mmCIF file of C-alpha atoms in Angstrom:
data_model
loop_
_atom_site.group_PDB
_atom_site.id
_atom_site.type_symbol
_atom_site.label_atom_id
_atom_site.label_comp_id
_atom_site.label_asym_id
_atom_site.label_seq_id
_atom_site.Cartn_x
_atom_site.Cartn_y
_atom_site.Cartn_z
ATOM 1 C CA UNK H 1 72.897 97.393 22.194
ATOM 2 C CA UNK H 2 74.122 98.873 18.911
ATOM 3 C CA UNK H 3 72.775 101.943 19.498
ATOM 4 C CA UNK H 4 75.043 101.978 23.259
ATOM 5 C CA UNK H 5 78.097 101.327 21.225
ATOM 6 C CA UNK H 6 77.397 103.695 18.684
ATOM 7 C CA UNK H 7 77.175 106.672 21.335
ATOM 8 C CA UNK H 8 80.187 105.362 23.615
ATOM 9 C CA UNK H 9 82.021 105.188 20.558
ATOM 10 C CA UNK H 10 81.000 108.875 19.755
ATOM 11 C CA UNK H 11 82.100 109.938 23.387
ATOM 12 C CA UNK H 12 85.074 108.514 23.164
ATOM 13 C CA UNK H 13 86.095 110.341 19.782
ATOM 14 C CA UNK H 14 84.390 113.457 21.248
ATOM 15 C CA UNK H 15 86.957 113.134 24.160
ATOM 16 C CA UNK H 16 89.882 112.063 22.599
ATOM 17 C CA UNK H 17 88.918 115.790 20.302
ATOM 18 C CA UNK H 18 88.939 117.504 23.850
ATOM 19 C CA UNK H 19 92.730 116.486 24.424
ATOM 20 C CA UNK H 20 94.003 116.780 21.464
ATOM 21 C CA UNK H 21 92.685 120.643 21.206
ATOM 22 C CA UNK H 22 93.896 120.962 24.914
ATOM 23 C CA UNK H 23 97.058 119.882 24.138
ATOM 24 C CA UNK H 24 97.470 122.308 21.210
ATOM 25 C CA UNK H 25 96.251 125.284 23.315
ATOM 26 C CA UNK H 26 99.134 124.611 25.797
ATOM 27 C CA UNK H 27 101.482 124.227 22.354
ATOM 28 C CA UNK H 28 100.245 127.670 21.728
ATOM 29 C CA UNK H 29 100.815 129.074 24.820
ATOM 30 C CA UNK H 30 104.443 128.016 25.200
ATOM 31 C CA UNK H 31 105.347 129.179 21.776
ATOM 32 C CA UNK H 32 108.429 131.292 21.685
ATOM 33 C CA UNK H 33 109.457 130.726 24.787
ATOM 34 C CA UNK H 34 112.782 129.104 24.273
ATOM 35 C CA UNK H 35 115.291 127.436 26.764
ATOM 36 C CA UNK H 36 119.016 128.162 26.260
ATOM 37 C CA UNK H 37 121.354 127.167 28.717
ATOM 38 C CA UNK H 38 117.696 127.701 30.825
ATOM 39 C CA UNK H 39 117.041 131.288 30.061
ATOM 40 C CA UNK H 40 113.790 131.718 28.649
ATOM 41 C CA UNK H 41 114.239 134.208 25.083
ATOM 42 C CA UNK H 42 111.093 135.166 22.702
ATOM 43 C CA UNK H 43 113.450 133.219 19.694
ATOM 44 C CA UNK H 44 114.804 130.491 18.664
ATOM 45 C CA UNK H 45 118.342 130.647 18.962
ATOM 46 C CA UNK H 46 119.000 134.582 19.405
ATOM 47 C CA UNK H 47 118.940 136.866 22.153
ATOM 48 C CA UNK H 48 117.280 139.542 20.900
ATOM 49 C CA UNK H 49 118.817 142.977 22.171
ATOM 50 C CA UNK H 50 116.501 146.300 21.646
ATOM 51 C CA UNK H 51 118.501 149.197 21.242
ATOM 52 C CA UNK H 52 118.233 153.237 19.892
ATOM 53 C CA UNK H 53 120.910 154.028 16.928
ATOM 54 C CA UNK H 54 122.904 155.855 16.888
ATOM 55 C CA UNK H 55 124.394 155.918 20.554
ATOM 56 C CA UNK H 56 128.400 155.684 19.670
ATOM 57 C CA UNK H 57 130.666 154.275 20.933
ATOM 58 C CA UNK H 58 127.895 152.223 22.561
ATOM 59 C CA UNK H 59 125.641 151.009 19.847
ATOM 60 C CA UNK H 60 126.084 152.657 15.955
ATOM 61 C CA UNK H 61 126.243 150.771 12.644
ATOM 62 C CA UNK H 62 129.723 150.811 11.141
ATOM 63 C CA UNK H 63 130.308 151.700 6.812
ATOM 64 C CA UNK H 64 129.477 147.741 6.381
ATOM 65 C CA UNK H 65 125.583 148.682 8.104
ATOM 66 C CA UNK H 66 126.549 146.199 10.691
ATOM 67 C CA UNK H 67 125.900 147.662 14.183
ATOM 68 C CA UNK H 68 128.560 147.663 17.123
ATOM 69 C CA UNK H 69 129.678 149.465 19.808
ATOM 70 C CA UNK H 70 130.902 149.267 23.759
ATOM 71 C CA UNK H 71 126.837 147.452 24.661
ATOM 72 C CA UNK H 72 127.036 145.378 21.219
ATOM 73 C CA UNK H 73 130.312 143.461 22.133
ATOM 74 C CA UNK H 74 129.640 142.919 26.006
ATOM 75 C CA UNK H 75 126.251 141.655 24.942
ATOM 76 C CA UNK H 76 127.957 139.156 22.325
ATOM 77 C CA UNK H 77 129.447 137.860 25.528
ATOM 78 C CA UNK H 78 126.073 137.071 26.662
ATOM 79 C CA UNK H 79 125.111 135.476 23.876
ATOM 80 C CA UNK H 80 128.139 133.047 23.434
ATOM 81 C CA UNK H 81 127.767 132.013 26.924
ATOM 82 C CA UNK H 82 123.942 131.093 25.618
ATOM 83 C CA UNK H 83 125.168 129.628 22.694
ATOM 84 C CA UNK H 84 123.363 131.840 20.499
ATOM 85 C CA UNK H 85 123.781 134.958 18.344
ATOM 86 C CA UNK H 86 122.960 138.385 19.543
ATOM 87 C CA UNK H 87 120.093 139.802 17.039
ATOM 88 C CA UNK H 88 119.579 143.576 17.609
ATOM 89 C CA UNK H 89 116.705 145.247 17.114
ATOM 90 C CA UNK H 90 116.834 149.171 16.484
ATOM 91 C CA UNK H 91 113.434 151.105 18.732
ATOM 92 C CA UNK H 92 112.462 153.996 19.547
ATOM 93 C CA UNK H 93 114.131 154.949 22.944
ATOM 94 C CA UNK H 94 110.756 155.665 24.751
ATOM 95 C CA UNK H 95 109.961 152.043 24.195
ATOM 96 C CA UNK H 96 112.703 151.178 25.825
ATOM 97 C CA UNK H 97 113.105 153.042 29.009
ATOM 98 C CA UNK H 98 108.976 152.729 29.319
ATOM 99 C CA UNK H 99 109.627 148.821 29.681
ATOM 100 C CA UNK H 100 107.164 148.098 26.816
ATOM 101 C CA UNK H 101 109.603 146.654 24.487
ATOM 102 C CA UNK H 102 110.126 144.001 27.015
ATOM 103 C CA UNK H 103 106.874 143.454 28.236
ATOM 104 C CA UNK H 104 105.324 142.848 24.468
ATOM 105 C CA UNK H 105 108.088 140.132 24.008
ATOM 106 C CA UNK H 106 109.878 142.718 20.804
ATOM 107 C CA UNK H 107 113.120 142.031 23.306
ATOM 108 C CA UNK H 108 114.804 139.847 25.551
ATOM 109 C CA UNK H 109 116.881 142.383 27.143
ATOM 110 C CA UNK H 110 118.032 145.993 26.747
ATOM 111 C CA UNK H 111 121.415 147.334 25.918
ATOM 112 C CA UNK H 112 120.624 151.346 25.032
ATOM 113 C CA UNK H 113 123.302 153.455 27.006
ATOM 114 C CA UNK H 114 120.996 153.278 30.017
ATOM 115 C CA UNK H 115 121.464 154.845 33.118
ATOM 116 C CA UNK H 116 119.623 153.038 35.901
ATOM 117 C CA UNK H 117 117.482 155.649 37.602
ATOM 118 C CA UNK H 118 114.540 154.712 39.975
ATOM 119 C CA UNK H 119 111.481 155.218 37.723
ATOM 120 C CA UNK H 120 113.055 153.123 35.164
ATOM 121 C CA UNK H 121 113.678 150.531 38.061
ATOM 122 C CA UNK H 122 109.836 150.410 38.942
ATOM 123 C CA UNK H 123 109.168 149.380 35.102
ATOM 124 C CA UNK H 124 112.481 146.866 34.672
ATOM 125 C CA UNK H 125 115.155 144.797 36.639
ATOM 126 C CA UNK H 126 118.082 146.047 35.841
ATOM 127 C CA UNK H 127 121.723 144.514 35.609
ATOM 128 C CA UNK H 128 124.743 145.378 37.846
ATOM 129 C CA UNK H 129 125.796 148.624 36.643
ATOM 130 C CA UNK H 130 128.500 147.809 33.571
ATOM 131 C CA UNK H 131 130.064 151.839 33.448
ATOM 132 C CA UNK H 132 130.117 155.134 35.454
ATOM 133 C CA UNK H 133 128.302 157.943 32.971
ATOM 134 C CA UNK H 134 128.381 161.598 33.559
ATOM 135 C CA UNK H 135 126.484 164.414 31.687
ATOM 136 C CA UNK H 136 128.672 166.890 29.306
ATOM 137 C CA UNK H 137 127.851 170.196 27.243
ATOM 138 C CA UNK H 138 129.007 170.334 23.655
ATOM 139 C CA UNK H 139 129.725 173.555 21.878
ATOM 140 C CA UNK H 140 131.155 174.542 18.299
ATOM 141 C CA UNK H 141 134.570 175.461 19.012
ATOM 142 C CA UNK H 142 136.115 178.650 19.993
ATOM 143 C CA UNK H 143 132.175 179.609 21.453
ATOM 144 C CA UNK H 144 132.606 180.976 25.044
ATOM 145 C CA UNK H 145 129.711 178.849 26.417
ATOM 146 C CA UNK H 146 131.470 177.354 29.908
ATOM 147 C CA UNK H 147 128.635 176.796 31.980
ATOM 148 C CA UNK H 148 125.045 176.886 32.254
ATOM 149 C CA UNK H 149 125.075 180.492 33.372
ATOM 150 C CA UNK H 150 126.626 181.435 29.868
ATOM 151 C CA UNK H 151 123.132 180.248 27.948
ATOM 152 C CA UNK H 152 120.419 182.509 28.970
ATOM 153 C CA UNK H 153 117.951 182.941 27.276
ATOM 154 C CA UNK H 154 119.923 180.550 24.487
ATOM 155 C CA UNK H 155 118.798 177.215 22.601
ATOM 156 C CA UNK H 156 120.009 173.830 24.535
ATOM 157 C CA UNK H 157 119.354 170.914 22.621
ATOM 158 C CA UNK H 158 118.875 167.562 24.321
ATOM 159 C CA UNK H 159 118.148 164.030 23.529
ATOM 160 C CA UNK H 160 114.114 163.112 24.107
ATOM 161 C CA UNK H 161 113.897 160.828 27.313
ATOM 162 C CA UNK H 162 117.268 160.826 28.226
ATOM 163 C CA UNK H 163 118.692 161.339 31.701
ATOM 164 C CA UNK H 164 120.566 164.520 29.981
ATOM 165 C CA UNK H 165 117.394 165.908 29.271
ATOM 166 C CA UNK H 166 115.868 165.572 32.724
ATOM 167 C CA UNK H 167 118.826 167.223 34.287
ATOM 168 C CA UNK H 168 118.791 170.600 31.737
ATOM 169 C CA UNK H 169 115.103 170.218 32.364
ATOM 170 C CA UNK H 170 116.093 171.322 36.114
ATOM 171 C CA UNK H 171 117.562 174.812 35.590
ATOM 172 C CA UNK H 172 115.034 175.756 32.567
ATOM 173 C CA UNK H 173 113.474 178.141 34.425
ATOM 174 C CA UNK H 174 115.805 178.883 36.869
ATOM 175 C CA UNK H 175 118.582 179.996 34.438
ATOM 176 C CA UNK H 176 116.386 180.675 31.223
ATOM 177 C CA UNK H 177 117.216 177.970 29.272
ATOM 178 C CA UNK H 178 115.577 177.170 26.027
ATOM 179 C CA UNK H 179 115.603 173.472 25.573
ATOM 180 C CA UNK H 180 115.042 172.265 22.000
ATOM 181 C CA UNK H 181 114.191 168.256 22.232
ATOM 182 C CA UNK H 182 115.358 166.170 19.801
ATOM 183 C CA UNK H 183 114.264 162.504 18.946
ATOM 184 C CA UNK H 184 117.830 160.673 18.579
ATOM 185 C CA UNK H 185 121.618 161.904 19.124
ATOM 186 C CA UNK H 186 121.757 162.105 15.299
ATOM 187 C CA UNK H 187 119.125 164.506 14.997
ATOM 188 C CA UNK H 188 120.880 166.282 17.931
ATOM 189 C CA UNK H 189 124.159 166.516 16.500
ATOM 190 C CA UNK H 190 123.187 168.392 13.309
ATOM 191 C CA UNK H 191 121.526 170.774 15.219
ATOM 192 C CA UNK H 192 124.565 171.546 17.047
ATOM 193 C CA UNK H 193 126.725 171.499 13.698
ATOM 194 C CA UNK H 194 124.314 173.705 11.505
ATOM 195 C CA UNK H 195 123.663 176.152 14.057
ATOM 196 C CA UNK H 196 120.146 175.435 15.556
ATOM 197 C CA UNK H 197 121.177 175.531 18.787
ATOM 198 C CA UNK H 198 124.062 176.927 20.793
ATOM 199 C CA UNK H 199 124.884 173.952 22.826
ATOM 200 C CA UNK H 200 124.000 170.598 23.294
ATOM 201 C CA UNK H 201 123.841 167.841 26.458
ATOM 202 C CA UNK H 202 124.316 164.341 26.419
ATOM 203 C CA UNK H 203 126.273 162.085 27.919
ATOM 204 C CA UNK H 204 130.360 162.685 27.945
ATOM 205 C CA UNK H 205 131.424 159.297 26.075
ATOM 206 C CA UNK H 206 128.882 160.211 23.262
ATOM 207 C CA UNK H 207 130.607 163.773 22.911
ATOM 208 C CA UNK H 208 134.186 162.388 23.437
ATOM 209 C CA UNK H 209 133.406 159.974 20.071
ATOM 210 C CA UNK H 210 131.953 162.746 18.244
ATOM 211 C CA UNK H 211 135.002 165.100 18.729
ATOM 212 C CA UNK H 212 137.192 161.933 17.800
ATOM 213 C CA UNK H 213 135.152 161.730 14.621
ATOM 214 C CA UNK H 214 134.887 165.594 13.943
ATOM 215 C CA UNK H 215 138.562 167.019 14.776
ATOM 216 C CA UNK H 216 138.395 170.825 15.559
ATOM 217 C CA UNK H 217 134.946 171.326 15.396
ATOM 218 C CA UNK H 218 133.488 170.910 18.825
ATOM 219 C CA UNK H 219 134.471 170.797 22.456
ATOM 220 C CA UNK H 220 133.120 169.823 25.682
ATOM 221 C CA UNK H 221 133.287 172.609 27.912
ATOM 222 C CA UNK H 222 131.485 172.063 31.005
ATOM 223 C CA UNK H 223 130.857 168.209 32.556
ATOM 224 C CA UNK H 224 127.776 167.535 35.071
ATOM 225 C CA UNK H 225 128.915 164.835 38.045
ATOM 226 C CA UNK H 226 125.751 163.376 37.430
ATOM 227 C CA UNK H 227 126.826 159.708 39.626
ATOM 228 C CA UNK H 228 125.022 157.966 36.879
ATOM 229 C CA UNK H 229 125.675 154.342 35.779
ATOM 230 C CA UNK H 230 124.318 151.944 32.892
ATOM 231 C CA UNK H 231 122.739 148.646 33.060
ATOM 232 C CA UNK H 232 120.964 146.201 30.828
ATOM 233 C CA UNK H 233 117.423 145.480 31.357
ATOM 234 C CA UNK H 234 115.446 142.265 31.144
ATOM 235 C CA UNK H 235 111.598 142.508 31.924
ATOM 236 C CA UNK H 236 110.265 143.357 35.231
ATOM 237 C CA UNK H 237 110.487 140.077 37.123
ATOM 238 C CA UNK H 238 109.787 138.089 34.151
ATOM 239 C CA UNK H 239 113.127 136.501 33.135
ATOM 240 C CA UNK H 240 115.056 135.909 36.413
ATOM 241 C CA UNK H 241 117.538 133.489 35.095
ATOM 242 C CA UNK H 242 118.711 135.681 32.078
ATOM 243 C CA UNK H 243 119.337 138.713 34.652
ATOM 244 C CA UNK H 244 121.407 136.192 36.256
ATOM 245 C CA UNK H 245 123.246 135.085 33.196
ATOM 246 C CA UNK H 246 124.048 138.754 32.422
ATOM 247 C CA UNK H 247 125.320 139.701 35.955
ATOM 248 C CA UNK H 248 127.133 136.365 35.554
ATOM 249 C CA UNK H 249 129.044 137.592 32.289
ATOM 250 C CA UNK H 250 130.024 140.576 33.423
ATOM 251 C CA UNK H 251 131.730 139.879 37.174
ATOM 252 C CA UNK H 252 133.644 137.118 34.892
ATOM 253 C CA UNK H 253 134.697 140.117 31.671
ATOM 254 C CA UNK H 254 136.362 142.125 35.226
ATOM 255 C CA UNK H 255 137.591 139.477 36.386
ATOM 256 C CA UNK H 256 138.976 137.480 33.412
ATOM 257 C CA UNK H 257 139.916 141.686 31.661
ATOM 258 C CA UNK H 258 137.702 140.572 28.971
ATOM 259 C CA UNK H 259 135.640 144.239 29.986
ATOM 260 C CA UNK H 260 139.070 145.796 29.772
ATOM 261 C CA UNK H 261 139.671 145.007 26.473
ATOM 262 C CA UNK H 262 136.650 146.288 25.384
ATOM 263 C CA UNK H 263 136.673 149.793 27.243
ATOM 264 C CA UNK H 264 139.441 150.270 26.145
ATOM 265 C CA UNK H 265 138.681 149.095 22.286
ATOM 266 C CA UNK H 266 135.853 151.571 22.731
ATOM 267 C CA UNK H 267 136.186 154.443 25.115
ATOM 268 C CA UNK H 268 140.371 154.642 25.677
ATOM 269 C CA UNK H 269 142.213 153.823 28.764
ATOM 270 C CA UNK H 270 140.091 153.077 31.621
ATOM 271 C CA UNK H 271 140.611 156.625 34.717
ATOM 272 C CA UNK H 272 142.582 155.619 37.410
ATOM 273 C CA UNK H 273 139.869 154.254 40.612
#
């Protein structure tokens, strides 16, 4: 009889064990996965942005270090309407536009200066589009460089995985282009300044900041009518709810001129539609 209570005793303990290590396996699994205002984020009162500096006026760091930009403040909108801070985290842009950022959990969401293209689309959802991009060709000025035509056989540099790229990448062979690839618009920009290469292609509100910041040095003479727009991206149908959020956010800044306020603050006075 002893020897019966002894071993139901020792089941019972054995099973109460079982639950207990069940219950932290499911503790483990939901770890990180945070509900604010019931949008799932990877932490604990932040939604965490991934980004590639420097992009100006869209995402740079100012003379304090702090980073902000056009994407910075319309994702602070985000993040107030979550009631949490925006925490940025500076990638390379591959990472990004590959979706692996988001699928390893480094980022909630996206905010790079993106321009929605298909491919991207099969790897991330993507938000409504937040601004109308076109490509542009920066030269030193006073060069005679107006067109494509005028750099055979020249040096083109171009951002690494950008949509700029892709479209030089079109009439390389075609016009004899020599495309020099360069791993961030800083890198890119020096090249142009010291002389590496004759030209350089990016996207037009990256050039017209640079020229703002470097008065008589460069021009854009030549502008691509690419039809590209940006949009923030969230993982590929993982996070539903924050892609809502975000779409949310930004039909109320056009509504409310919130987004106005900051095109302006950023880019100038929004073109005519």
């Amino acid at each position: 009889m002893t020897f019966h209570r002894a071993a139901r005793k020792a089941g019972l303990v054995a099973a109460i064990a079982a639950l207990a290590l069940g219950a932290a396996g499911c503790a483990k699994k939901d770890e990180g996965e945070v509900q604010a205002g019931g949008v799932k984020l990877v932490e604990k009162g932040a939604l965490t942005v991934c980004t590639h500096l420097p992009y100006a006026p869209f995402q740079s760091k100012d003379t304090a270090g702090k980073v902000v930009g056009f994407d910075v403040d319309v994702m602070d909108l985000v993040a107030k309407e979550l009631g949490v801070e925006q925490k940025i985290v500076d990638t390379p842009f591959e990472g990004i536009k590959s979706g692996q950022d988001l699928n390893t959990g480094k980022c909630d969401a996206a905010a790079a200066g993106m321009t929605i293209t298909e491919e991207r689309q099969k790897v991330m959802n993507f938000s409504d589009p937040y601004f109308d991009a076109t490509q542009a060709m920066l030269v030193k000025t006073g060069k005679a460089y107006k067109s494509l035509d005028d750099l055979k056989g020249k040096k083109i540099g171009v951002q690494a995985s950008t949509t700029g790229r892709d479209y030089a990448k079109r009439f390389e062979q075609e016009k004899d282009l020599k495309l020099v690839e360069f791993e961030d618009l800083a890198a890119l920009q020096q090249a142009l300044a010291n002389g590496q290469i004759e030209a350089a292609i990016n996207d037009l509100p990256v050039w017209t900041e640079y020229i703002k910041n470097n008065p008589g040095g460069f021009e854009v003479t030549a502008e691509f009518d690419t039809g590209e727009q940006y949009g923030f991206s969230v993982k590929k149908d993982g996070n539903p709810e924050l892609l809502k959020k975000i779409n949310e956010v930004l039909t109320k800044a056009r509504q409310d001129g919130t987004y106005d306020k900051i095109y302006e603050k950023w880019i100038g006075k929004q073109p005519a539609k």
